[in-house]
Amino acid sequence: MGNLPGQLFGGAVVLMTPHSRGSVKLASKNPFDAPLIDVGFLTHEFDIAALREGVRIMKRFYSSTLFADYIASPVAPDPDVLGDEAWAEFTKSVAVSTLHGVGTAAMSAKGARTGVVDPDLTVKGVKGLRIVDASVIPFVPSGHSMAHVYILAERAADIIRSCL
Protein backbone atom coordinates (compact mmCIF):
# COMPACT_ATOMS: atom_id res chain seq x y z
CA MET A 1 0.00 0.00 0.00
CA GLY A 2 3.08 2.17 0.05
CA ASN A 3 3.47 5.77 1.16
CA LEU A 4 0.01 7.30 1.54
CA PRO A 5 -0.13 11.12 1.69
CA GLY A 6 -2.97 12.96 3.43
CA GLN A 7 -5.58 11.64 5.77
CA LEU A 8 -6.97 8.14 5.83
CA PHE A 9 -10.30 6.75 6.93
CA GLY A 10 -10.55 3.05 7.47
CA GLY A 11 -12.52 0.15 8.74
CA ALA A 12 -11.86 -3.41 9.77
CA VAL A 13 -13.44 -6.71 8.87
CA VAL A 14 -13.29 -9.24 11.70
CA LEU A 15 -13.68 -12.97 11.11
CA MET A 16 -15.69 -13.94 14.19
CA THR A 17 -15.96 -17.67 13.57
CA PRO A 18 -12.85 -18.93 11.79
CA HIS A 19 -12.83 -22.44 10.38
CA SER A 20 -9.02 -22.66 10.28
CA ARG A 21 -7.53 -24.84 12.99
CA GLY A 22 -4.01 -24.85 14.34
CA SER A 23 -2.21 -27.23 16.64
CA VAL A 24 0.10 -27.33 19.65
CA LYS A 25 2.28 -30.42 19.99
CA LEU A 26 5.14 -31.53 22.17
CA ALA A 27 8.51 -31.19 20.46
CA SER A 28 10.03 -33.95 22.58
CA LYS A 29 9.72 -35.71 25.93
CA ASN A 30 11.77 -32.93 27.52
CA PRO A 31 9.28 -30.61 29.30
CA PHE A 32 11.67 -27.67 28.88
CA ASP A 33 11.66 -27.85 25.08
CA ALA A 34 9.41 -25.27 23.44
CA PRO A 35 6.22 -26.77 21.98
CA LEU A 36 5.58 -26.98 18.25
CA ILE A 37 2.94 -24.34 17.56
CA ASP A 38 1.14 -24.06 14.23
CA VAL A 39 -1.50 -21.32 14.46
CA GLY A 40 -3.08 -22.48 11.19
CA PHE A 41 -3.98 -18.87 10.49
CA LEU A 42 -6.25 -18.50 7.42
CA THR A 43 -5.65 -22.05 6.20
CA HIS A 44 -9.33 -22.82 5.55
CA GLU A 45 -10.75 -21.49 2.28
CA PHE A 46 -13.97 -20.39 4.01
CA ASP A 47 -12.03 -17.88 6.12
CA ILE A 48 -10.52 -16.20 3.06
CA ALA A 49 -13.91 -16.13 1.30
CA ALA A 50 -15.68 -14.73 4.38
CA LEU A 51 -13.12 -11.95 4.77
CA ARG A 52 -13.46 -11.13 1.07
CA GLU A 53 -17.23 -10.84 1.43
CA GLY A 54 -16.76 -8.66 4.51
CA VAL A 55 -14.54 -6.30 2.52
CA ARG A 56 -17.15 -6.22 -0.25
CA ILE A 57 -19.79 -5.16 2.28
CA MET A 58 -17.45 -2.49 3.65
CA LYS A 59 -16.74 -1.34 0.08
CA ARG A 60 -20.49 -0.91 -0.58
CA PHE A 61 -20.88 0.97 2.70
CA TYR A 62 -18.03 3.39 1.95
CA SER A 63 -19.21 3.80 -1.66
CA SER A 64 -22.53 5.25 -0.49
CA THR A 65 -23.41 8.90 -1.05
CA LEU A 66 -22.89 9.55 2.67
CA PHE A 67 -19.12 9.17 2.20
CA ALA A 68 -18.85 10.64 -1.33
CA ASP A 69 -17.26 13.89 -0.12
CA TYR A 70 -14.79 12.16 2.16
CA ILE A 71 -13.31 9.22 0.30
CA ALA A 72 -11.32 9.83 -2.86
CA SER A 73 -10.25 6.25 -3.47
CA PRO A 74 -9.61 3.00 -1.62
CA VAL A 75 -6.03 2.15 -0.68
CA ALA A 76 -6.47 -1.62 -0.56
CA PRO A 77 -6.99 -3.94 -3.51
CA ASP A 78 -10.56 -4.31 -4.77
CA PRO A 79 -11.93 -7.75 -3.83
CA ASP A 80 -14.02 -7.74 -7.02
CA VAL A 81 -11.00 -7.13 -9.27
CA LEU A 82 -8.25 -9.20 -7.65
CA GLY A 83 -8.25 -12.90 -8.56
CA ASP A 84 -8.83 -15.58 -5.94
CA GLU A 85 -5.19 -16.52 -5.45
CA ALA A 86 -3.97 -12.92 -5.35
CA TRP A 87 -6.77 -12.03 -2.91
CA ALA A 88 -5.78 -14.92 -0.63
CA GLU A 89 -2.13 -13.81 -0.70
CA PHE A 90 -3.06 -10.19 0.03
CA THR A 91 -5.37 -11.19 2.88
CA LYS A 92 -2.75 -13.40 4.50
CA SER A 93 -0.19 -10.58 4.24
CA VAL A 94 -2.32 -7.98 6.05
CA ALA A 95 -4.61 -9.95 8.38
CA VAL A 96 -3.90 -9.99 12.09
CA SER A 97 -5.34 -11.79 15.07
CA THR A 98 -7.87 -9.83 17.10
CA LEU A 99 -6.58 -11.34 20.33
CA HIS A 100 -8.53 -13.40 22.86
CA GLY A 101 -7.38 -16.71 21.43
CA VAL A 102 -9.02 -19.91 22.58
CA GLY A 103 -8.82 -23.63 21.95
CA THR A 104 -5.15 -24.48 22.47
CA ALA A 105 -6.21 -27.18 24.94
CA ALA A 106 -9.69 -27.78 23.55
CA MET A 107 -12.41 -29.68 25.36
CA SER A 108 -13.95 -32.66 23.61
CA ALA A 109 -16.26 -35.54 24.43
CA LYS A 110 -15.13 -38.05 27.04
CA GLY A 111 -13.19 -40.79 25.28
CA ALA A 112 -12.77 -38.79 22.06
CA ARG A 113 -9.35 -38.96 20.43
CA THR A 114 -9.41 -35.24 19.75
CA GLY A 115 -9.11 -32.48 22.33
CA VAL A 116 -7.00 -32.11 25.44
CA VAL A 117 -9.58 -32.11 28.22
CA ASP A 118 -12.77 -34.05 28.92
CA PRO A 119 -16.04 -32.25 29.78
CA ASP A 120 -15.04 -32.38 33.48
CA LEU A 121 -11.94 -30.34 32.49
CA THR A 122 -9.51 -33.15 33.38
CA VAL A 123 -6.57 -33.53 31.05
CA LYS A 124 -6.94 -36.72 29.05
CA GLY A 125 -4.52 -39.38 30.26
CA VAL A 126 -3.25 -37.33 33.22
CA LYS A 127 -4.56 -38.01 36.71
CA GLY A 128 -5.28 -35.06 39.01
CA LEU A 129 -4.84 -32.24 36.49
CA ARG A 130 -7.54 -29.90 35.22
CA ILE A 131 -7.38 -26.89 32.92
CA VAL A 132 -9.75 -24.01 33.61
CA ASP A 133 -9.11 -21.15 31.21
CA ALA A 134 -9.92 -19.98 27.68
CA SER A 135 -7.68 -22.64 26.17
CA VAL A 136 -10.37 -25.31 26.69
CA ILE A 137 -13.03 -23.41 24.70
CA PRO A 138 -13.02 -25.44 21.47
CA PHE A 139 -14.23 -22.72 19.07
CA VAL A 140 -13.86 -18.96 18.98
CA PRO A 141 -17.00 -17.42 20.51
CA SER A 142 -18.80 -14.64 18.63
CA GLY A 143 -17.99 -11.99 21.18
CA HIS A 144 -15.48 -11.23 23.88
CA SER A 145 -14.21 -14.45 25.43
CA MET A 146 -14.14 -13.19 29.02
CA ALA A 147 -17.83 -13.92 29.66
CA HIS A 148 -17.27 -17.48 28.47
CA VAL A 149 -14.29 -17.82 30.82
CA TYR A 150 -16.40 -16.62 33.77
CA ILE A 151 -19.06 -19.22 32.97
CA LEU A 152 -16.40 -21.90 32.54
CA ALA A 153 -14.80 -21.00 35.89
CA GLU A 154 -18.16 -21.13 37.68
CA ARG A 155 -18.88 -24.54 36.13
CA ALA A 156 -15.38 -25.75 37.04
CA ALA A 157 -15.95 -24.69 40.65
CA ASP A 158 -19.14 -26.77 40.72
CA ILE A 159 -17.36 -29.77 39.17
CA ILE A 160 -14.40 -29.58 41.56
CA ARG A 161 -16.66 -29.03 44.58
CA SER A 162 -18.66 -32.15 43.66
CA CYS A 163 -15.45 -34.21 43.69
CA LEU A 164 -14.47 -33.22 47.25
mmCIF file of C-alpha atoms in Angstrom:
data_model
loop_
_atom_site.group_PDB
_atom_site.id
_atom_site.type_symbol
_atom_site.label_atom_id
_atom_site.label_comp_id
_atom_site.label_asym_id
_atom_site.label_seq_id
_atom_site.Cartn_x
_atom_site.Cartn_y
_atom_site.Cartn_z
ATOM 1 C CA MET A 1 0.000 0.000 0.000
ATOM 2 C CA GLY A 2 3.080 2.172 0.054
ATOM 3 C CA ASN A 3 3.471 5.769 1.162
ATOM 4 C CA LEU A 4 0.007 7.305 1.541
ATOM 5 C CA PRO A 5 -0.135 11.117 1.690
ATOM 6 C CA GLY A 6 -2.966 12.960 3.430
ATOM 7 C CA GLN A 7 -5.584 11.636 5.769
ATOM 8 C CA LEU A 8 -6.972 8.141 5.834
ATOM 9 C CA PHE A 9 -10.301 6.747 6.927
ATOM 10 C CA GLY A 10 -10.550 3.047 7.473
ATOM 11 C CA GLY A 11 -12.519 0.145 8.736
ATOM 12 C CA ALA A 12 -11.856 -3.411 9.767
ATOM 13 C CA VAL A 13 -13.440 -6.711 8.873
ATOM 14 C CA VAL A 14 -13.291 -9.244 11.702
ATOM 15 C CA LEU A 15 -13.684 -12.969 11.110
ATOM 16 C CA MET A 16 -15.685 -13.935 14.194
ATOM 17 C CA THR A 17 -15.963 -17.670 13.572
ATOM 18 C CA PRO A 18 -12.850 -18.930 11.793
ATOM 19 C CA HIS A 19 -12.833 -22.441 10.381
ATOM 20 C CA SER A 20 -9.020 -22.659 10.275
ATOM 21 C CA ARG A 21 -7.529 -24.840 12.988
ATOM 22 C CA GLY A 22 -4.011 -24.853 14.338
ATOM 23 C CA SER A 23 -2.206 -27.226 16.645
ATOM 24 C CA VAL A 24 0.102 -27.326 19.648
ATOM 25 C CA LYS A 25 2.276 -30.421 19.992
ATOM 26 C CA LEU A 26 5.142 -31.527 22.166
ATOM 27 C CA ALA A 27 8.505 -31.191 20.463
ATOM 28 C CA SER A 28 10.029 -33.952 22.581
ATOM 29 C CA LYS A 29 9.716 -35.715 25.926
ATOM 30 C CA ASN A 30 11.770 -32.934 27.522
ATOM 31 C CA PRO A 31 9.281 -30.609 29.302
ATOM 32 C CA PHE A 32 11.670 -27.674 28.877
ATOM 33 C CA ASP A 33 11.655 -27.851 25.075
ATOM 34 C CA ALA A 34 9.410 -25.272 23.442
ATOM 35 C CA PRO A 35 6.224 -26.768 21.981
ATOM 36 C CA LEU A 36 5.576 -26.977 18.250
ATOM 37 C CA ILE A 37 2.941 -24.339 17.558
ATOM 38 C CA ASP A 38 1.139 -24.063 14.228
ATOM 39 C CA VAL A 39 -1.499 -21.317 14.459
ATOM 40 C CA GLY A 40 -3.078 -22.481 11.193
ATOM 41 C CA PHE A 41 -3.980 -18.867 10.486
ATOM 42 C CA LEU A 42 -6.247 -18.504 7.416
ATOM 43 C CA THR A 43 -5.654 -22.051 6.201
ATOM 44 C CA HIS A 44 -9.333 -22.821 5.554
ATOM 45 C CA GLU A 45 -10.746 -21.488 2.283
ATOM 46 C CA PHE A 46 -13.966 -20.389 4.015
ATOM 47 C CA ASP A 47 -12.028 -17.880 6.123
ATOM 48 C CA ILE A 48 -10.523 -16.197 3.057
ATOM 49 C CA ALA A 49 -13.915 -16.129 1.300
ATOM 50 C CA ALA A 50 -15.676 -14.728 4.385
ATOM 51 C CA LEU A 51 -13.120 -11.947 4.766
ATOM 52 C CA ARG A 52 -13.464 -11.132 1.070
ATOM 53 C CA GLU A 53 -17.232 -10.840 1.427
ATOM 54 C CA GLY A 54 -16.759 -8.658 4.507
ATOM 55 C CA VAL A 55 -14.536 -6.303 2.524
ATOM 56 C CA ARG A 56 -17.150 -6.218 -0.254
ATOM 57 C CA ILE A 57 -19.786 -5.163 2.283
ATOM 58 C CA MET A 58 -17.453 -2.486 3.646
ATOM 59 C CA LYS A 59 -16.738 -1.335 0.078
ATOM 60 C CA ARG A 60 -20.492 -0.908 -0.581
ATOM 61 C CA PHE A 61 -20.878 0.966 2.696
ATOM 62 C CA TYR A 62 -18.034 3.391 1.949
ATOM 63 C CA SER A 63 -19.209 3.799 -1.657
ATOM 64 C CA SER A 64 -22.530 5.246 -0.488
ATOM 65 C CA THR A 65 -23.407 8.903 -1.048
ATOM 66 C CA LEU A 66 -22.887 9.549 2.667
ATOM 67 C CA PHE A 67 -19.123 9.168 2.197
ATOM 68 C CA ALA A 68 -18.853 10.638 -1.332
ATOM 69 C CA ASP A 69 -17.263 13.893 -0.124
ATOM 70 C CA TYR A 70 -14.787 12.164 2.161
ATOM 71 C CA ILE A 71 -13.315 9.219 0.304
ATOM 72 C CA ALA A 72 -11.316 9.826 -2.863
ATOM 73 C CA SER A 73 -10.247 6.249 -3.468
ATOM 74 C CA PRO A 74 -9.610 3.002 -1.622
ATOM 75 C CA VAL A 75 -6.034 2.154 -0.683
ATOM 76 C CA ALA A 76 -6.471 -1.618 -0.555
ATOM 77 C CA PRO A 77 -6.995 -3.938 -3.511
ATOM 78 C CA ASP A 78 -10.555 -4.309 -4.765
ATOM 79 C CA PRO A 79 -11.933 -7.755 -3.830
ATOM 80 C CA ASP A 80 -14.018 -7.737 -7.022
ATOM 81 C CA VAL A 81 -11.002 -7.127 -9.269
ATOM 82 C CA LEU A 82 -8.252 -9.198 -7.654
ATOM 83 C CA GLY A 83 -8.247 -12.900 -8.563
ATOM 84 C CA ASP A 84 -8.831 -15.583 -5.941
ATOM 85 C CA GLU A 85 -5.186 -16.523 -5.454
ATOM 86 C CA ALA A 86 -3.975 -12.917 -5.354
ATOM 87 C CA TRP A 87 -6.767 -12.032 -2.914
ATOM 88 C CA ALA A 88 -5.779 -14.916 -0.629
ATOM 89 C CA GLU A 89 -2.129 -13.815 -0.702
ATOM 90 C CA PHE A 90 -3.056 -10.192 0.034
ATOM 91 C CA THR A 91 -5.373 -11.192 2.877
ATOM 92 C CA LYS A 92 -2.746 -13.400 4.502
ATOM 93 C CA SER A 93 -0.188 -10.581 4.236
ATOM 94 C CA VAL A 94 -2.321 -7.977 6.054
ATOM 95 C CA ALA A 95 -4.613 -9.954 8.380
ATOM 96 C CA VAL A 96 -3.898 -9.994 12.091
ATOM 97 C CA SER A 97 -5.342 -11.792 15.074
ATOM 98 C CA THR A 98 -7.866 -9.828 17.099
ATOM 99 C CA LEU A 99 -6.580 -11.336 20.331
ATOM 100 C CA HIS A 100 -8.534 -13.400 22.856
ATOM 101 C CA GLY A 101 -7.377 -16.710 21.426
ATOM 102 C CA VAL A 102 -9.019 -19.909 22.583
ATOM 103 C CA GLY A 103 -8.818 -23.631 21.950
ATOM 104 C CA THR A 104 -5.154 -24.477 22.470
ATOM 105 C CA ALA A 105 -6.212 -27.183 24.944
ATOM 106 C CA ALA A 106 -9.686 -27.782 23.546
ATOM 107 C CA MET A 107 -12.405 -29.679 25.364
ATOM 108 C CA SER A 108 -13.950 -32.663 23.605
ATOM 109 C CA ALA A 109 -16.261 -35.542 24.431
ATOM 110 C CA LYS A 110 -15.130 -38.048 27.043
ATOM 111 C CA GLY A 111 -13.189 -40.788 25.282
ATOM 112 C CA ALA A 112 -12.769 -38.786 22.060
ATOM 113 C CA ARG A 113 -9.351 -38.959 20.428
ATOM 114 C CA THR A 114 -9.406 -35.240 19.755
ATOM 115 C CA GLY A 115 -9.108 -32.485 22.327
ATOM 116 C CA VAL A 116 -6.996 -32.115 25.441
ATOM 117 C CA VAL A 117 -9.577 -32.114 28.223
ATOM 118 C CA ASP A 118 -12.772 -34.054 28.920
ATOM 119 C CA PRO A 119 -16.040 -32.254 29.784
ATOM 120 C CA ASP A 120 -15.043 -32.381 33.478
ATOM 121 C CA LEU A 121 -11.945 -30.338 32.494
ATOM 122 C CA THR A 122 -9.514 -33.145 33.380
ATOM 123 C CA VAL A 123 -6.566 -33.526 31.051
ATOM 124 C CA LYS A 124 -6.944 -36.723 29.048
ATOM 125 C CA GLY A 125 -4.522 -39.379 30.258
ATOM 126 C CA VAL A 126 -3.251 -37.329 33.224
ATOM 127 C CA LYS A 127 -4.557 -38.012 36.713
ATOM 128 C CA GLY A 128 -5.279 -35.062 39.006
ATOM 129 C CA LEU A 129 -4.836 -32.239 36.490
ATOM 130 C CA ARG A 130 -7.544 -29.896 35.223
ATOM 131 C CA ILE A 131 -7.381 -26.888 32.924
ATOM 132 C CA VAL A 132 -9.754 -24.012 33.610
ATOM 133 C CA ASP A 133 -9.106 -21.152 31.207
ATOM 134 C CA ALA A 134 -9.919 -19.980 27.676
ATOM 135 C CA SER A 135 -7.676 -22.637 26.171
ATOM 136 C CA VAL A 136 -10.371 -25.305 26.692
ATOM 137 C CA ILE A 137 -13.027 -23.408 24.704
ATOM 138 C CA PRO A 138 -13.022 -25.443 21.467
ATOM 139 C CA PHE A 139 -14.230 -22.724 19.072
ATOM 140 C CA VAL A 140 -13.861 -18.955 18.985
ATOM 141 C CA PRO A 141 -17.000 -17.420 20.513
ATOM 142 C CA SER A 142 -18.797 -14.644 18.634
ATOM 143 C CA GLY A 143 -17.991 -11.994 21.176
ATOM 144 C CA HIS A 144 -15.477 -11.225 23.880
ATOM 145 C CA SER A 145 -14.206 -14.448 25.429
ATOM 146 C CA MET A 146 -14.136 -13.192 29.024
ATOM 147 C CA ALA A 147 -17.834 -13.915 29.662
ATOM 148 C CA HIS A 148 -17.266 -17.478 28.473
ATOM 149 C CA VAL A 149 -14.293 -17.817 30.821
ATOM 150 C CA TYR A 150 -16.399 -16.621 33.770
ATOM 151 C CA ILE A 151 -19.061 -19.221 32.972
ATOM 152 C CA LEU A 152 -16.399 -21.896 32.536
ATOM 153 C CA ALA A 153 -14.803 -21.003 35.886
ATOM 154 C CA GLU A 154 -18.158 -21.134 37.680
ATOM 155 C CA ARG A 155 -18.883 -24.535 36.130
ATOM 156 C CA ALA A 156 -15.382 -25.751 37.039
ATOM 157 C CA ALA A 157 -15.950 -24.685 40.648
ATOM 158 C CA ASP A 158 -19.140 -26.769 40.721
ATOM 159 C CA ILE A 159 -17.356 -29.766 39.171
ATOM 160 C CA ILE A 160 -14.400 -29.582 41.556
ATOM 161 C CA ARG A 161 -16.665 -29.029 44.584
ATOM 162 C CA SER A 162 -18.656 -32.148 43.663
ATOM 163 C CA CYS A 163 -15.449 -34.213 43.691
ATOM 164 C CA LEU A 164 -14.468 -33.219 47.248
#
